[in-house]
GROMACS .gro file of C-alpha atoms in nm:
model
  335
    1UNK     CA    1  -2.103   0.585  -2.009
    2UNK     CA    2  -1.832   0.762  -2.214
    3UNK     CA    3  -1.583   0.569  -2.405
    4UNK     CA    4  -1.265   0.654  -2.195
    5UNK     CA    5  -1.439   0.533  -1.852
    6UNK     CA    6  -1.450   0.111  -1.898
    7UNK     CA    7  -1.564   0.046  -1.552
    8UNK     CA    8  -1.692   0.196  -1.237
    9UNK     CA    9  -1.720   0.004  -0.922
   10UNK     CA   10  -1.816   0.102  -0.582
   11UNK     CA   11  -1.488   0.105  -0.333
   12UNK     CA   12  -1.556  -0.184  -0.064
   13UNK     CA   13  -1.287  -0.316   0.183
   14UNK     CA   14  -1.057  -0.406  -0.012
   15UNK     CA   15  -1.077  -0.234  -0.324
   16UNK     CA   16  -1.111  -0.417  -0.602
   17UNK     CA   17  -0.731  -0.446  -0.852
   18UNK     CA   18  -0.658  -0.583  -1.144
   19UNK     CA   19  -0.358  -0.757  -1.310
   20UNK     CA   20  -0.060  -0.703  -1.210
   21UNK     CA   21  -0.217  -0.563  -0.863
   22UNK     CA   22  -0.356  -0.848  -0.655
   23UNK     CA   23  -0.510  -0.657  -0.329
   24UNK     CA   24  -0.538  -0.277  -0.202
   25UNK     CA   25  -0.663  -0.164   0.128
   26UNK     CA   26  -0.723   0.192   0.266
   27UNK     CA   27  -0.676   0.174   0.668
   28UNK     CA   28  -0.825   0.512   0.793
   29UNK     CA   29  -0.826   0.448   1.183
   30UNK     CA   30  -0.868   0.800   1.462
   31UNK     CA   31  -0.668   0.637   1.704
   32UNK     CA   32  -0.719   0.823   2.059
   33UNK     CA   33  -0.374   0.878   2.257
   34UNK     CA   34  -0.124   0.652   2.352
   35UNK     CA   35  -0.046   0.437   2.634
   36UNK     CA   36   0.288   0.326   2.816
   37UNK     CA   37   0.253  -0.007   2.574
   38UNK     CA   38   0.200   0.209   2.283
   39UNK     CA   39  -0.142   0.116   2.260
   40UNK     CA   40  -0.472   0.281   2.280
   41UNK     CA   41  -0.523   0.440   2.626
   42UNK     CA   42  -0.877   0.354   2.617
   43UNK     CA   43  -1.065   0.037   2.736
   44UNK     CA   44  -1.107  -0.233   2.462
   45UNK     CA   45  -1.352  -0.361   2.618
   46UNK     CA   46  -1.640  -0.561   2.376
   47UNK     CA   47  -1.379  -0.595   2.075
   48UNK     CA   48  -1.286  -0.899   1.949
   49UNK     CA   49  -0.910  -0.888   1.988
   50UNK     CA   50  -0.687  -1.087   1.763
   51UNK     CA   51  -0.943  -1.033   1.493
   52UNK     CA   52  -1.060  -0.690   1.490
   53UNK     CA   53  -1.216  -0.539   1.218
   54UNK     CA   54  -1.502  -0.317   1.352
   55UNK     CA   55  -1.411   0.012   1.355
   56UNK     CA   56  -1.544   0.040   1.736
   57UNK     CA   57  -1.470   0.429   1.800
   58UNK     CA   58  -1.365   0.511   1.458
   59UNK     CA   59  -1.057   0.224   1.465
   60UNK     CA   60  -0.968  -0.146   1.466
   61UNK     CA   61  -0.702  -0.287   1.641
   62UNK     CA   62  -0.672  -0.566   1.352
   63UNK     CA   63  -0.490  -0.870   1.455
   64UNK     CA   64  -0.321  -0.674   1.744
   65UNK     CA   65  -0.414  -0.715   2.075
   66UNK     CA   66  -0.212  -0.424   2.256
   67UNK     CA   67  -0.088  -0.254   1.960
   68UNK     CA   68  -0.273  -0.226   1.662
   69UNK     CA   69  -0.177  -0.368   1.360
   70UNK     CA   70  -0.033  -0.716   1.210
   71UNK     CA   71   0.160  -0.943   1.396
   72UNK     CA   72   0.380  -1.165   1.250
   73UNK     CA   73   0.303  -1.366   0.936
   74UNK     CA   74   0.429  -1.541   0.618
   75UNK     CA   75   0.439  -1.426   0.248
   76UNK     CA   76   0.548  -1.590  -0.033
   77UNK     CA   77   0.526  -1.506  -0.451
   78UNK     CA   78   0.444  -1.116  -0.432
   79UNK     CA   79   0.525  -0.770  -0.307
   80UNK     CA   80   0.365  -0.568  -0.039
   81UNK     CA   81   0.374  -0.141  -0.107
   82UNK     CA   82   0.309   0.010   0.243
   83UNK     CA   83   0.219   0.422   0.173
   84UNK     CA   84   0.169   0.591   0.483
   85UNK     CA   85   0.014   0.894   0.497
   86UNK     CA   86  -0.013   0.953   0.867
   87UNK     CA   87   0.136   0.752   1.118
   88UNK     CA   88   0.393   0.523   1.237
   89UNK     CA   89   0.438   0.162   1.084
   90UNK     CA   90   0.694  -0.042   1.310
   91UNK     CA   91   0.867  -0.378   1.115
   92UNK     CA   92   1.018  -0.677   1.154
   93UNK     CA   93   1.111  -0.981   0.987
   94UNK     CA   94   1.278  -1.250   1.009
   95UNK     CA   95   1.557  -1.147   0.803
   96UNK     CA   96   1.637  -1.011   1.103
   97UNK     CA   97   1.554  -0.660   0.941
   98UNK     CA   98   1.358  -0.347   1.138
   99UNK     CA   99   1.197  -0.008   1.006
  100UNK     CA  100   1.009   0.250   1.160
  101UNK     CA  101   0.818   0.500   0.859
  102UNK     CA  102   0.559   0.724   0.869
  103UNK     CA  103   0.402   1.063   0.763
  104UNK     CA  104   0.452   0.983   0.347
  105UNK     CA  105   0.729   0.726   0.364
  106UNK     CA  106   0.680   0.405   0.166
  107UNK     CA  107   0.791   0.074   0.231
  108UNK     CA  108   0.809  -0.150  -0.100
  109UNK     CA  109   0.870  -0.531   0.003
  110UNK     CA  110   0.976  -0.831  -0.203
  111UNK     CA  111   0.813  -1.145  -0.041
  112UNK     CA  112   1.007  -1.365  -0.315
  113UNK     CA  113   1.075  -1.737  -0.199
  114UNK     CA  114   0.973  -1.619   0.161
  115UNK     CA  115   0.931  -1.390   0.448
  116UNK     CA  116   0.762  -1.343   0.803
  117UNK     CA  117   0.694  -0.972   0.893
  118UNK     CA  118   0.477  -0.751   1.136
  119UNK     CA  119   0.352  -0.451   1.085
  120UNK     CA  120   0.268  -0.277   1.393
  121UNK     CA  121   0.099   0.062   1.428
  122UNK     CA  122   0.286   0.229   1.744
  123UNK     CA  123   0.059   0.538   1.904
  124UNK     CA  124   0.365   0.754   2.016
  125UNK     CA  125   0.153   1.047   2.110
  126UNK     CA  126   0.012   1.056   2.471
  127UNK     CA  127  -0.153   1.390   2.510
  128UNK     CA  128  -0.361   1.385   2.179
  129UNK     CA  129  -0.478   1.135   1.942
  130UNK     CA  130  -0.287   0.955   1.698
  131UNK     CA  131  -0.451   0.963   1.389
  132UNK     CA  132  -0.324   0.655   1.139
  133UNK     CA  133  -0.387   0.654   0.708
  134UNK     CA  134  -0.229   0.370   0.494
  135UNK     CA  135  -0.269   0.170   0.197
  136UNK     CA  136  -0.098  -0.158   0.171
  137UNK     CA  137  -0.105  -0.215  -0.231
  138UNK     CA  138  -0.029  -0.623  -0.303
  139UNK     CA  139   0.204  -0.648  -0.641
  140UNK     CA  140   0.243  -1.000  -0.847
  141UNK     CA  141   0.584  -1.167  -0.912
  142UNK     CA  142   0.571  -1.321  -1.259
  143UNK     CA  143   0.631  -1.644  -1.206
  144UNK     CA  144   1.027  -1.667  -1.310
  145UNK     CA  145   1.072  -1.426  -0.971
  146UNK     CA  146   0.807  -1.591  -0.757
  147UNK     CA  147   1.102  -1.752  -0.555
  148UNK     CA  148   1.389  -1.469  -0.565
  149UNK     CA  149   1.536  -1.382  -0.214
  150UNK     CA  150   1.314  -1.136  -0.038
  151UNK     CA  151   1.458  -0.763   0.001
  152UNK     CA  152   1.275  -0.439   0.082
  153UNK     CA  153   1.348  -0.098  -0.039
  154UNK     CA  154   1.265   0.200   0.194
  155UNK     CA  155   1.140   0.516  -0.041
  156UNK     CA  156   1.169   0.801   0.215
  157UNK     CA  157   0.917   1.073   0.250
  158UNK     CA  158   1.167   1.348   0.116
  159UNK     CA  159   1.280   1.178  -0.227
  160UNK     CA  160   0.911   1.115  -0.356
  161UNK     CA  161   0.881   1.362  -0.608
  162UNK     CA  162   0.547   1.558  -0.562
  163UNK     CA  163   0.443   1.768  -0.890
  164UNK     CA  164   0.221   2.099  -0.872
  165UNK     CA  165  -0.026   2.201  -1.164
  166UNK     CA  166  -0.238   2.461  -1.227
  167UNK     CA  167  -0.537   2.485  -1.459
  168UNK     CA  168  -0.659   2.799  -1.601
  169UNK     CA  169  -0.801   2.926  -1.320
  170UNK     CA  170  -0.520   2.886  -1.043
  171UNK     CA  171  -0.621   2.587  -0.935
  172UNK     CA  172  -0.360   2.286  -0.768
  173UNK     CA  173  -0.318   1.960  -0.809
  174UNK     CA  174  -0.064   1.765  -0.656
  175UNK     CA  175   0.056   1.465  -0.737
  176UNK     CA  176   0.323   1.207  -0.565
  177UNK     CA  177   0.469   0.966  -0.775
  178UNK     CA  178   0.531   0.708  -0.616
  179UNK     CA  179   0.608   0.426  -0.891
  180UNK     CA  180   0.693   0.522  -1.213
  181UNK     CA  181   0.715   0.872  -1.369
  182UNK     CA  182   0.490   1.170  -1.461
  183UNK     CA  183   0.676   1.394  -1.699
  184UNK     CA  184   1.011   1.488  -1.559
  185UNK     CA  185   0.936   1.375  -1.190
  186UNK     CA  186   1.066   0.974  -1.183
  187UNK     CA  187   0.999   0.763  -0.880
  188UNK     CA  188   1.246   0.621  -0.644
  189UNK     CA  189   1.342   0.268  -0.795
  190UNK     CA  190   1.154  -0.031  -0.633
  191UNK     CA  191   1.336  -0.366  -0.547
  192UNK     CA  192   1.557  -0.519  -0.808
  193UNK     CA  193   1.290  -0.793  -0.902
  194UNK     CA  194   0.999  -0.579  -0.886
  195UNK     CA  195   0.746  -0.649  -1.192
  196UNK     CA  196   0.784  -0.250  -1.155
  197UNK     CA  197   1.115  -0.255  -1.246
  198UNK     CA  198   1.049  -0.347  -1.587
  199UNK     CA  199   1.038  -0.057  -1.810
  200UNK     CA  200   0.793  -0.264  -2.034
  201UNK     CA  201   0.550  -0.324  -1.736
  202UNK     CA  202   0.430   0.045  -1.720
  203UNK     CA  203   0.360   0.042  -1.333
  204UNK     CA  204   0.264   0.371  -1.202
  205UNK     CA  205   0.134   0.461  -0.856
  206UNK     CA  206   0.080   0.826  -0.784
  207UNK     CA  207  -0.155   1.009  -0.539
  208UNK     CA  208  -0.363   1.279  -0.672
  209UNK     CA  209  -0.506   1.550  -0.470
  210UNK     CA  210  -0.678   1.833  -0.644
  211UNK     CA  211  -0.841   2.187  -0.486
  212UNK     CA  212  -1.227   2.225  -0.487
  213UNK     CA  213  -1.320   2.313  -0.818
  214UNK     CA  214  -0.946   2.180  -1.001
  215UNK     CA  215  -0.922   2.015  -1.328
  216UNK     CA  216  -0.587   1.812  -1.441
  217UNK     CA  217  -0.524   1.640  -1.767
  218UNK     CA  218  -0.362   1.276  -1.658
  219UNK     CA  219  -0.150   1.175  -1.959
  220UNK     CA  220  -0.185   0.884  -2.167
  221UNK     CA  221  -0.016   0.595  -2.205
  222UNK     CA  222   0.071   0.266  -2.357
  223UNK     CA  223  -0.251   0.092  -2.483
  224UNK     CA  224  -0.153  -0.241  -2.338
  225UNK     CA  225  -0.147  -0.065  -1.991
  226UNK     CA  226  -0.422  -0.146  -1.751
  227UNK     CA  227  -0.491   0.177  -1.558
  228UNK     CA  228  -0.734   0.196  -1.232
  229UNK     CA  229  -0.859   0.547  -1.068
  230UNK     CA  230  -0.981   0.521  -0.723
  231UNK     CA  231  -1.205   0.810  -0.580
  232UNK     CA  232  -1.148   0.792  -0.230
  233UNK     CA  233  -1.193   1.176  -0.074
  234UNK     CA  234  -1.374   1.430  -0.165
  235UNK     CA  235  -1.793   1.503  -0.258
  236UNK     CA  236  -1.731   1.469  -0.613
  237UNK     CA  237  -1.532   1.418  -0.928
  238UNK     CA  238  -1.572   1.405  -1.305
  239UNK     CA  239  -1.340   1.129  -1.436
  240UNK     CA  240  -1.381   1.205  -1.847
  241UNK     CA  241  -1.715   1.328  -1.836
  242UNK     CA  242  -1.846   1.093  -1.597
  243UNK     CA  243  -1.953   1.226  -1.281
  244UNK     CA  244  -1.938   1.033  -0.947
  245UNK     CA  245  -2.084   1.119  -0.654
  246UNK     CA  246  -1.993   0.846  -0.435
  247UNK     CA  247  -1.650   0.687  -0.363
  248UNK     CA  248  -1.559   0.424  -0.638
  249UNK     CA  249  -1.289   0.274  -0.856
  250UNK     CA  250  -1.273   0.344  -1.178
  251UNK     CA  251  -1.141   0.177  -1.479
  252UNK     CA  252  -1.003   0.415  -1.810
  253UNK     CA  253  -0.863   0.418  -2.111
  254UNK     CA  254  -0.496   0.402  -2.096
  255UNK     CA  255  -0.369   0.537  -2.433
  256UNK     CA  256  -0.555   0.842  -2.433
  257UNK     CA  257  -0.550   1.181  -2.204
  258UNK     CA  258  -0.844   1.175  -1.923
  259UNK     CA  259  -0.929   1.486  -1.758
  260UNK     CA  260  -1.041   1.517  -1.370
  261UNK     CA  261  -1.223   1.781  -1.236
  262UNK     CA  262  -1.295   1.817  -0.858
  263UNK     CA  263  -1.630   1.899  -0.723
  264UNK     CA  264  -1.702   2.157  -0.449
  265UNK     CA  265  -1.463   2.027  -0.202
  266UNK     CA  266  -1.103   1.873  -0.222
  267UNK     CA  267  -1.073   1.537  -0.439
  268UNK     CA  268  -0.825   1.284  -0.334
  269UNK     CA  269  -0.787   1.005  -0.601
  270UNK     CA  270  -0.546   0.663  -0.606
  271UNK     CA  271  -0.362   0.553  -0.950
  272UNK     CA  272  -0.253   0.216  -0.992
  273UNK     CA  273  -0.184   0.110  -1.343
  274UNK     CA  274   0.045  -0.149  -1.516
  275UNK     CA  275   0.060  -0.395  -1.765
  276UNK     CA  276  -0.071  -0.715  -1.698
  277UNK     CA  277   0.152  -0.993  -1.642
  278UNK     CA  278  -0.162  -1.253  -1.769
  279UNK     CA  279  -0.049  -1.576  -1.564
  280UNK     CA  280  -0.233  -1.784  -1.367
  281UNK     CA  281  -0.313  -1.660  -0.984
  282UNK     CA  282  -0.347  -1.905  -0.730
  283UNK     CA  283  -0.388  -1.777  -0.373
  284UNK     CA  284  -0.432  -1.909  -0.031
  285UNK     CA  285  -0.396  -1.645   0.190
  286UNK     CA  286  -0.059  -1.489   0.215
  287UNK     CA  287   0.058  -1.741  -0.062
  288UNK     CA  288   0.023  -1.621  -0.419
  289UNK     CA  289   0.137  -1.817  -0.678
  290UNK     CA  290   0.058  -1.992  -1.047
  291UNK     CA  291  -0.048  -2.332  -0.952
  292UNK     CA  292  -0.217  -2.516  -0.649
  293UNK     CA  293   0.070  -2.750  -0.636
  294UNK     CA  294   0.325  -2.446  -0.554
  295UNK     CA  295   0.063  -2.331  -0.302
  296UNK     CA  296   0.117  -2.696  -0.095
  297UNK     CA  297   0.472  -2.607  -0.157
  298UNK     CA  298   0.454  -2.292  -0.020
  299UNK     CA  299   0.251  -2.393   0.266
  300UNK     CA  300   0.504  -2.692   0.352
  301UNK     CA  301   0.796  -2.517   0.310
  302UNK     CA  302   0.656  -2.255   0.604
  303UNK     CA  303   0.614  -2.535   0.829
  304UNK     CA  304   0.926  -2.707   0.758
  305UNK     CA  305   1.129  -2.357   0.757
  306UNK     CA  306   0.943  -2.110   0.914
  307UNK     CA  307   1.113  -1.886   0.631
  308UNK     CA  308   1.415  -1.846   0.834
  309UNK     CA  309   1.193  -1.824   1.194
  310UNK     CA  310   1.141  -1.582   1.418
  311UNK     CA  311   1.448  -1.382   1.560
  312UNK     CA  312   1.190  -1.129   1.801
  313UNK     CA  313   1.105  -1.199   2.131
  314UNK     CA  314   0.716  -1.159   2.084
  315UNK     CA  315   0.507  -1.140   1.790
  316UNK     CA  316   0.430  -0.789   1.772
  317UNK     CA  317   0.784  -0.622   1.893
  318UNK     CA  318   0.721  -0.225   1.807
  319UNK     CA  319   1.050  -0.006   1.843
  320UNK     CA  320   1.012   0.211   2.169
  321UNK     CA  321   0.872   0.584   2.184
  322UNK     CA  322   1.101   0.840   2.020
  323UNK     CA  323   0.934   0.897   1.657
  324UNK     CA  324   1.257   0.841   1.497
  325UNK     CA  325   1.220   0.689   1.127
  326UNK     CA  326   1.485   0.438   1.079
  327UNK     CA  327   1.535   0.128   0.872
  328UNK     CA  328   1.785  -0.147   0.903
  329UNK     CA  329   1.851  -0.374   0.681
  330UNK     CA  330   1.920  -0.807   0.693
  331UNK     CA  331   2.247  -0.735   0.534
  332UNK     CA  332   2.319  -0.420   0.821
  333UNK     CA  333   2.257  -0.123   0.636
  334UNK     CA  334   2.099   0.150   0.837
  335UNK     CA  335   1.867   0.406   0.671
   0.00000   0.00000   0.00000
């Protein structure tokens, strides 16, 4: 294996992260068309609703059991980066806070000392399917912000920078950044307490695409950085020599150039990269924190609190049928 390429694993479900990133899942469902609940007008018939996972006619309706998706549940010690590529994702929490985003909009949450949220998956369309792409990326808290007051920041489709380059022959690759920066091009800022918002930290997530046939030179960066490719589209790819012809993740050098070049059809690729924070993780579930004695904390303070309980009247509220994209905030900002 050449020097720049560290690692390669094959991409399971979910993909494999490493400090400061916690969790990353790609949800890829062909959901058919819509019904008057804005669920799937089709019979669910032999799924196993409230925990489906099967991918029964190309989707899963997850923990939903008329609309796809997540009803509500706690988090506590972490952030959660929603990046939706097609698709509605409804919200709520209970903040008292709502959001509808979709079609490259990114939701970047703060779980801090506490929240409940759903995440719903709406299927607006009636007359044709409604296709659905997402990753949800999980993001430590060092420990001295495992407790600040949870916030979200909406980063909107249309300020996402998204670069063009060009090698030699004409060929494209695009790339969003959607944490950090990549020359010029600087990412909308995430929440306030973000380990992201630490210049020091390095984080970077960006969304490569590149033509059949495209090469593209990623820059380097700090050695201390941690940086993870994952190959998730396309036949083929050539990550610094190495050639893959099956999906994987991919661990490189950080503090020296690595060059991509597509095979014979389109390559899509992931980027996560960051410094590590190098504390202790302890997780239970939708608890992360340093120590197993702040996990019984965290799990007590849920039942006493609830995290401020439940202001919806159901568990899964979505936000009605017009595909407007709208957030509004605890404090009663509207986006």
């Amino acid at each position: 294996m050449p020097g720049n390429v560290l690692e390669i694993r094959p991409l399971g479900f979910p993909w494999v992260t490493a400090d400061p990133f916690l969790f990353c899942v790609h949800h890829d469902d062909a959901y058919p068309a819509g019904n008057e609940l804005l669920g799937p007008a089709v019979s669910l018939a032999g799924r196993a609703l409230g925990q489906d996972f099967g991918r029964k006619d190309g989707f899963s309706m997850y923990h939903g059991r008329v609309v796809p998706g997540f009803p509500q549940h706690p988090h506590r010690g972490f952030e959660t980066v929603t990046i939706v590529r097609k698709g509605y994702i409804d919200h709520a929490d209970s903040l008292g806070a709502t959001a509808r985003f979709g079609s490259g909009d990114v939701q970047w949450l703060t779980a801090g000392a506490g929240i409940v949220h759903c995440e719903m998956f709406p299927l607006l369309q009636t007359e044709q399917p409604n296709p659905l792409e997402l990753f949800q990326i999980w993001l430590n808290l060092p420990s001295q912000d495992k407790l600040v007051e949870p916030h979200f920041a909406m980063l909107w489709d249309q300020d996402i920078p998204r670069c063009s380059f060009f090698d030699d022959q004409g060929r494209e690759t695009q790339v969003s950044v959607i944490a950090g920066r990549l020359g010029d091009a600087k990412a909308p800022a995430p929440p306030p307490h973000s380990w992201a918002a630490r210049p020091d930290a390095d984080v970077a997530i960006f969304s490569l695409r590149l033509a059949p046939g495209a090469s593209f030179s990623l820059p380097s960066t700090r050695e201390s950085t941690v940086r993870t490719l994952y190959f998730f589209k396309g036949s083929s790819l050539e990550i610094a020599g190495e050639r893959l012809i099956s999906h994987a993740a991919v661990r490189v050098r950080s503090d020296v150039p690595i060059l991509l070049e597509s095979g014979t059809s389109e390559s899509e690729i992931l980027l996560l990269q960051g410094r590590p924070i190098g504390e202790p993780v302890v997780q239970h579930g939708p608890f992360v924190m340093n120590t197993r004695a702040e996990i019984e904390q965290a799990m007590n303070d849920y039942q006493r609190t609830r995290f401020g309980g439940w202001p919806w009247p159901s568990d899964d509220p979505v936000h009605g049928r017009e595909p407007r994209r709208f957030a509004k905030h605890a404090n009663g900002k509207v986006e």
